[in-house]
Tab-separated table of C-alpha atoms in Angstrom:
chain	number	residue	atom	x	y	z
A	1	MET	CA	277.234	-147.739	62.240
A	2	GLN	CA	278.714	-151.258	62.555
A	3	SER	CA	282.514	-151.288	62.690
A	4	PRO	CA	284.302	-152.921	59.715
A	5	ASN	CA	286.012	-156.279	60.065
A	6	ILE	CA	289.598	-156.697	59.159
A	7	GLN	CA	288.757	-158.217	55.665
A	8	ASP	CA	286.976	-154.945	54.661
A	9	LEU	CA	290.290	-152.989	55.175
A	10	LEU	CA	292.471	-155.522	53.540
A	11	LYS	CA	290.496	-156.171	50.324
A	12	ARG	CA	291.117	-154.471	47.018
A	13	ARG	CA	294.795	-153.769	47.620
A	14	ASN	CA	296.359	-156.747	45.926
A	15	THR	CA	294.644	-159.135	43.430
A	16	LEU	CA	296.611	-162.281	44.636
A	17	PHE	CA	295.789	-161.639	48.239
A	18	ASP	CA	292.092	-161.116	47.454
A	19	ALA	CA	291.989	-164.311	45.566
A	20	ALA	CA	293.668	-166.106	48.422
A	21	LEU	CA	291.213	-164.546	50.988
A	22	GLU	CA	288.288	-165.603	48.847
A	23	LYS	CA	289.508	-169.261	48.707
A	24	GLY	CA	290.167	-169.315	52.399
A	25	GLU	CA	294.062	-169.555	51.959
A	26	VAL	CA	294.949	-166.645	54.379
A	27	ARG	CA	296.119	-167.126	57.940
A	28	ILE	CA	296.176	-164.599	60.691
A	29	MET	CA	298.961	-164.789	63.310
A	30	ARG	CA	299.077	-163.163	66.649
A	31	LEU	CA	302.693	-162.469	67.961
A	32	LYS	CA	303.319	-162.149	71.720
A	33	ASN	CA	304.736	-158.711	72.720
A	34	ILE	CA	307.596	-160.006	74.976
A	35	PRO	CA	311.424	-159.876	74.983
A	36	ILE	CA	312.481	-161.568	71.839
A	37	THR	CA	315.183	-163.991	70.459
A	38	ILE	CA	316.017	-164.239	66.875
A	39	ASP	CA	318.310	-167.110	65.614
A	40	GLY	CA	319.554	-167.621	69.200
A	41	TYR	CA	320.381	-163.928	69.907
A	42	SER	CA	318.399	-162.410	72.804
A	43	HIS	CA	317.576	-158.679	72.287
A	44	LYS	CA	317.475	-157.791	75.984
A	45	ASP	CA	315.578	-154.340	76.047
A	46	LYS	CA	313.380	-154.807	72.993
A	47	ASN	CA	309.907	-156.055	72.765
A	48	LEU	CA	307.997	-156.652	69.461
A	49	PHE	CA	306.796	-153.124	69.215
A	50	ASP	CA	310.406	-151.803	69.548
A	51	LEU	CA	311.559	-154.438	66.947
A	52	PHE	CA	308.694	-153.323	64.591
A	53	LEU	CA	309.414	-149.598	64.882
A	54	ASP	CA	313.239	-149.938	64.678
A	55	HIS	CA	313.861	-152.647	62.149
A	56	GLN	CA	311.557	-152.538	59.178
A	57	ASP	CA	314.346	-151.390	56.711
A	58	ASP	CA	317.082	-153.940	57.795
A	59	GLY	CA	314.776	-156.933	57.732
A	60	LEU	CA	315.145	-157.986	61.345
A	61	PHE	CA	311.424	-157.753	62.139
A	62	CYS	CA	310.722	-159.819	59.191
A	63	ASP	CA	313.343	-162.399	60.470
A	64	TYR	CA	311.311	-162.655	63.632
A	65	VAL	CA	308.179	-163.400	61.498
A	66	ARG	CA	310.044	-165.971	59.439
A	67	GLU	CA	311.420	-167.962	62.393
A	68	GLN	CA	308.672	-170.159	63.804
A	69	SER	CA	308.390	-173.267	65.853
A	70	ILE	CA	308.032	-176.263	63.628
A	71	ASP	CA	304.373	-176.726	64.573
A	72	ARG	CA	303.511	-173.141	63.716
A	73	ALA	CA	305.637	-173.372	60.584
A	74	ASN	CA	303.581	-176.285	59.374
A	75	GLN	CA	300.426	-174.412	60.033
A	76	LEU	CA	301.545	-171.381	58.034
A	77	LEU	CA	302.900	-173.428	55.095
A	78	LYS	CA	299.313	-174.478	54.423
A	79	ALA	CA	298.410	-170.861	53.604
A	80	LYS	CA	299.233	-168.611	50.724
A	81	PHE	CA	299.353	-165.411	52.856
A	82	VAL	CA	299.734	-164.610	56.624
A	83	VAL	CA	298.539	-161.438	58.236
A	84	ALA	CA	300.696	-160.733	61.348
A	85	PHE	CA	299.474	-158.885	64.517
A	86	ILE	CA	301.232	-158.014	67.757
A	87	ALA	CA	299.225	-158.789	70.887
A	88	ASP	CA	298.429	-155.689	72.891
A	89	GLY	CA	296.373	-156.957	75.894
A	90	LYS	CA	293.379	-158.595	74.625
A	91	TYR	CA	293.431	-156.554	71.502
A	92	SER	CA	295.973	-156.780	68.647
A	93	ARG	CA	297.750	-154.465	66.277
A	94	LEU	CA	298.182	-155.175	62.478
A	95	VAL	CA	301.929	-155.119	61.650
A	96	GLY	CA	302.102	-156.685	58.217
A	97	VAL	CA	300.881	-158.988	55.358
A	98	TYR	CA	303.283	-161.554	54.092
A	99	GLU	CA	303.155	-164.098	51.193
A	100	ILE	CA	304.233	-167.579	52.245
A	101	LEU	CA	306.649	-168.954	49.694
A	102	GLY	CA	307.807	-172.132	51.440
A	103	LYS	CA	310.654	-173.264	53.838
A	104	ASP	CA	313.889	-171.252	53.743
A	105	GLY	CA	317.312	-172.873	53.423
A	106	GLN	CA	318.514	-170.821	56.410
A	107	ARG	CA	318.887	-172.995	59.444
A	108	SER	CA	317.963	-171.520	62.896
A	109	SER	CA	320.378	-172.028	65.749
A	110	ASP	CA	317.365	-173.111	67.815
A	111	LYS	CA	316.726	-176.736	66.705
A	112	LYS	CA	313.021	-176.401	67.715
A	113	LYS	CA	312.548	-173.646	65.082
A	114	VAL	CA	312.709	-173.190	61.321
A	115	PHE	CA	312.841	-170.257	58.954
A	116	LEU	CA	310.195	-169.721	56.359
A	117	SER	CA	310.658	-167.747	53.206
A	118	VAL	CA	308.175	-164.924	53.120
A	119	LYS	CA	307.577	-161.788	51.066
A	120	PRO	CA	306.340	-158.725	52.681
A	121	TYR	CA	303.442	-157.010	50.669
A	122	HIS	CA	303.928	-153.236	50.758
A	123	GLU	CA	300.517	-152.399	49.407
A	124	PHE	CA	299.414	-152.886	53.121
A	125	ASP	CA	302.076	-150.573	54.632
A	126	ASP	CA	299.744	-147.635	55.222
A	127	LEU	CA	297.874	-149.839	57.690
A	128	SER	CA	300.757	-151.366	59.326
A	129	GLY	CA	301.025	-150.496	63.062
A	130	LYS	CA	297.906	-148.401	62.885
A	131	VAL	CA	294.931	-150.783	62.986
A	132	THR	CA	293.739	-152.348	66.266
A	133	VAL	CA	291.276	-155.302	66.199
A	134	ASP	CA	289.624	-157.465	68.889
A	135	TRP	CA	291.181	-160.847	68.614
A	136	GLY	CA	288.070	-161.892	70.640
A	137	GLY	CA	286.645	-164.578	73.012
A	138	ASN	CA	288.205	-167.946	73.046
A	139	ALA	CA	290.260	-167.105	70.076
A	140	THR	CA	292.559	-165.115	72.383
A	141	GLN	CA	294.367	-168.472	73.078
A	142	ASN	CA	294.558	-169.419	69.393
A	143	TRP	CA	297.721	-167.683	68.057
A	144	ILE	CA	297.150	-168.838	64.493
A	145	GLN	CA	293.806	-168.994	62.701
A	146	TRP	CA	292.356	-169.150	59.193
A	147	LEU	CA	291.031	-165.747	57.980
A	148	THR	CA	287.869	-166.868	56.199
A	149	PRO	CA	285.598	-164.404	54.315
A	150	ASP	CA	282.952	-164.826	57.103
A	151	LYS	CA	285.249	-164.583	60.076
A	152	ASN	CA	284.262	-161.729	62.308
A	153	ILE	CA	287.371	-159.990	63.690
A	154	MET	CA	286.272	-156.309	64.262
A	155	VAL	CA	288.424	-153.244	63.667
A	156	LEU	CA	288.288	-151.186	66.834
A	157	LYS	CA	290.360	-148.263	65.649
A	158	VAL	CA	292.618	-146.928	63.023
A	159	ASP	CA	295.065	-144.267	64.389
A	160	ASP	CA	298.412	-142.746	63.743
A	161	GLY	CA	300.435	-145.721	64.790
A	162	ILE	CA	302.324	-147.110	67.802
A	163	GLU	CA	303.439	-144.483	70.190
A	164	ARG	CA	306.293	-144.858	72.707
A	165	PRO	CA	305.794	-143.061	76.087
A	166	VAL	CA	308.312	-140.316	76.677
A	167	THR	CA	310.240	-140.126	79.879
A	168	GLN	CA	309.555	-136.886	81.775
A	169	PHE	CA	312.290	-134.324	82.272
A	170	GLU	CA	312.829	-133.625	86.069
A	171	SER	CA	316.234	-131.979	86.279
A	172	TYR	CA	319.670	-131.987	84.573
A	173	SER	CA	321.159	-133.853	87.619
A	174	THR	CA	318.677	-136.646	87.485
A	175	VAL	CA	318.839	-137.474	83.859
A	176	ILE	CA	319.529	-141.155	83.242
A	177	LEU	CA	318.400	-142.327	79.762
A	178	SER	CA	318.507	-145.608	78.058
A	179	TYR	CA	319.086	-145.732	74.310
A	180	LYS	CA	315.485	-146.546	73.775
A	181	GLU	CA	314.468	-143.561	75.920
A	182	LEU	CA	316.888	-141.253	74.179
A	183	LYS	CA	315.810	-142.358	70.775
A	184	THR	CA	312.178	-141.650	71.426
A	185	ILE	CA	312.904	-138.167	72.812
A	186	ILE	CA	314.979	-137.158	69.849
A	187	GLU	CA	312.802	-138.752	67.137
A	188	THR	CA	309.529	-137.290	68.618
A	189	GLU	CA	311.382	-134.020	69.149
A	190	ASP	CA	309.815	-133.856	72.486
A	191	VAL	CA	309.417	-130.092	73.222
A	192	GLN	CA	310.171	-130.095	76.921
A	193	TRP	CA	313.370	-132.134	76.486
A	194	ARG	CA	314.530	-130.256	73.395
A	195	ASN	CA	314.120	-126.891	75.159
A	196	LYS	CA	315.960	-128.030	78.134
A	197	LEU	CA	318.912	-129.803	76.336
A	198	GLU	CA	319.216	-126.963	73.719
A	199	ALA	CA	319.690	-124.380	76.495
A	200	VAL	CA	322.884	-125.829	77.897
A	201	ASN	CA	326.244	-127.216	76.993
A	202	GLY	CA	328.119	-129.420	79.234
A	203	ILE	CA	329.761	-132.785	80.089
A	204	TYR	CA	327.879	-136.070	79.788
A	205	CYS	CA	328.615	-139.726	80.437
A	206	ILE	CA	327.728	-142.887	78.564
A	207	ALA	CA	327.726	-145.938	80.935
A	208	ASP	CA	327.923	-149.452	79.628
A	209	LYS	CA	325.720	-151.515	82.014
A	210	SER	CA	327.181	-154.834	80.798
A	211	ASN	CA	330.704	-154.109	82.036
A	212	GLY	CA	330.702	-150.776	83.964
A	213	LYS	CA	332.943	-148.933	81.351
A	214	LEU	CA	332.284	-145.214	80.906
A	215	TYR	CA	332.674	-142.840	77.998
A	216	ILE	CA	332.898	-139.064	78.758
A	217	GLY	CA	331.897	-136.541	76.344
A	218	SER	CA	331.183	-132.956	75.960
A	219	ALA	CA	328.723	-130.770	74.157
A	220	TYR	CA	329.512	-127.266	72.944
A	221	GLY	CA	328.193	-125.057	70.218
A	222	ASN	CA	324.739	-123.510	69.536
A	223	ALA	CA	322.605	-126.761	69.632
A	224	GLY	CA	323.781	-127.574	73.197
A	225	ILE	CA	323.422	-131.214	74.553
A	226	TRP	CA	320.457	-131.758	72.234
A	227	GLY	CA	322.596	-131.351	69.170
A	228	ARG	CA	325.328	-133.735	70.420
A	229	TRP	CA	322.841	-136.480	71.705
A	230	LYS	CA	320.963	-136.266	68.551
A	231	LYS	CA	324.015	-137.499	66.743
A	232	TYR	CA	324.042	-140.688	68.840
A	233	VAL	CA	320.533	-141.481	67.750
A	234	GLU	CA	321.354	-140.808	64.037
A	235	THR	CA	324.424	-143.204	64.162
A	236	GLY	CA	322.708	-146.009	66.153
A	237	GLY	CA	324.427	-145.100	69.446
A	238	HIS	CA	328.208	-144.385	68.667
A	239	GLY	CA	327.937	-140.678	67.815
A	240	ASN	CA	331.209	-141.195	65.652
A	241	ASN	CA	333.441	-141.935	68.759
A	242	ASP	CA	335.894	-144.320	67.633
A	243	GLU	CA	335.754	-146.929	70.437
A	244	LEU	CA	331.925	-146.902	70.225
A	245	VAL	CA	331.996	-147.190	66.494
A	246	GLU	CA	333.993	-150.466	66.769
A	247	ILE	CA	331.601	-151.901	69.355
A	248	ILE	CA	328.427	-151.123	67.350
A	249	SER	CA	329.804	-152.231	64.215
A	250	ARG	CA	330.119	-155.700	65.679
A	251	ASN	CA	326.685	-155.531	67.236
A	252	PRO	CA	324.226	-152.964	65.831
A	253	ASP	CA	321.971	-153.499	68.917
A	254	TYR	CA	324.681	-152.984	71.538
A	255	ALA	CA	323.717	-149.382	72.509
A	256	PHE	CA	320.069	-150.369	72.741
A	257	ASP	CA	320.936	-153.349	75.016
A	258	ASN	CA	323.638	-151.661	77.260
A	259	PHE	CA	324.052	-147.969	77.037
A	260	GLN	CA	322.779	-145.207	79.318
A	261	TRP	CA	323.198	-141.482	79.114
A	262	SER	CA	323.534	-139.021	81.986
A	263	ILE	CA	324.633	-135.341	82.468
A	264	LEU	CA	327.506	-134.751	84.743
A	265	GLU	CA	327.630	-130.886	84.431
A	266	THR	CA	325.943	-128.147	82.541
A	267	MET	CA	327.483	-124.997	81.251
A	268	SER	CA	326.192	-121.869	79.539
A	269	LEU	CA	326.022	-121.750	75.681
A	270	GLU	CA	328.330	-118.808	75.952
A	271	LYS	CA	331.176	-120.734	77.656
A	272	PRO	CA	334.198	-120.831	75.334
A	273	ASP	CA	334.653	-124.270	73.711
A	274	ASN	CA	338.121	-124.606	75.115
A	275	GLU	CA	336.854	-124.351	78.638
A	276	VAL	CA	334.160	-127.012	78.060
A	277	ILE	CA	336.942	-129.300	76.575
A	278	ASP	CA	339.079	-128.645	79.664
A	279	ARG	CA	336.300	-129.710	81.913
A	280	GLU	CA	335.729	-132.831	79.875
A	281	ASP	CA	339.429	-133.745	80.227
A	282	LEU	CA	339.212	-133.295	84.049
A	283	TYR	CA	336.312	-135.789	84.162
A	284	LYS	CA	338.235	-138.115	82.013
A	285	ARG	CA	341.245	-137.973	84.461
A	286	LYS	CA	339.017	-138.331	87.456
A	287	LEU	CA	337.217	-141.404	86.181
A	288	CYS	CA	340.059	-142.938	84.362
A	289	THR	CA	338.274	-143.391	81.126
A	290	ARG	CA	341.535	-143.410	79.223
A	291	CYS	CA	343.115	-146.065	81.356
A	292	GLY	CA	341.465	-149.299	80.233
A	293	ASN	CA	338.488	-148.674	82.489
A	294	GLY	CA	336.545	-146.679	79.787
A	295	TYR	CA	335.943	-145.974	76.194
A	296	ASN	CA	337.831	-142.746	75.713
A	297	ARG	CA	340.860	-142.879	73.487
A	298	ASN	CA	342.089	-139.252	73.886
């Protein structure tokens, strides 16, 4: 059985898109999966798959699609729609369908780029991130193309979506996790990590790689370190710690770019809360994290 082409999957979801496809008014665009900059701001530890997975709701991924070089913007403005893909080796993953509305009034801080006004079409969301195509042949060097009705871009697979690799657990003493790694572990509820981290309470450290400052925290209660670290992921990296809340309120990607988590000491779940807190206080005094060299306020 012959594999379908991308047009077969995209048709009959939106009448405006179908009409544009029939008239040859749809472009396809392949985005490089590299560290990214949006409006002059560099996201140091992100690539496009990270941006796609983490920033659908707040519009940041859409901003990346909107901000284009002047040449590419002019190419896209000739179309009614663009179907966006992220390069994955010689293959590419579908990440969204957008209507091109024209140039946007927003100015980019990069004078070589402009912002377009685009509208995401959510009728295609069930395909987003799940469809891999063969960009194919000489077209691999052509990052924007017309999607004509007869163009043969074959669908290689439709799967459950982009998966992030999970860091393997080795021992409590060797745990060093970036926010990206911690977020993946928590959101996938990795069984190995959950079993290990739920089995112990203890003292942990958050290190800021940009300036060397430390935050010392403790985990106590039935959910162990897992329950405490889960709160950091749910809050974008601050865990409701006052100093970290202020930092991340100024830059929502700060934890992603700069923080790493490690375990200083593990304790039994039966250890009284006050004894865990006393050990936390000892580490704060040892490492001077309340003396201007760290992020602890108490």
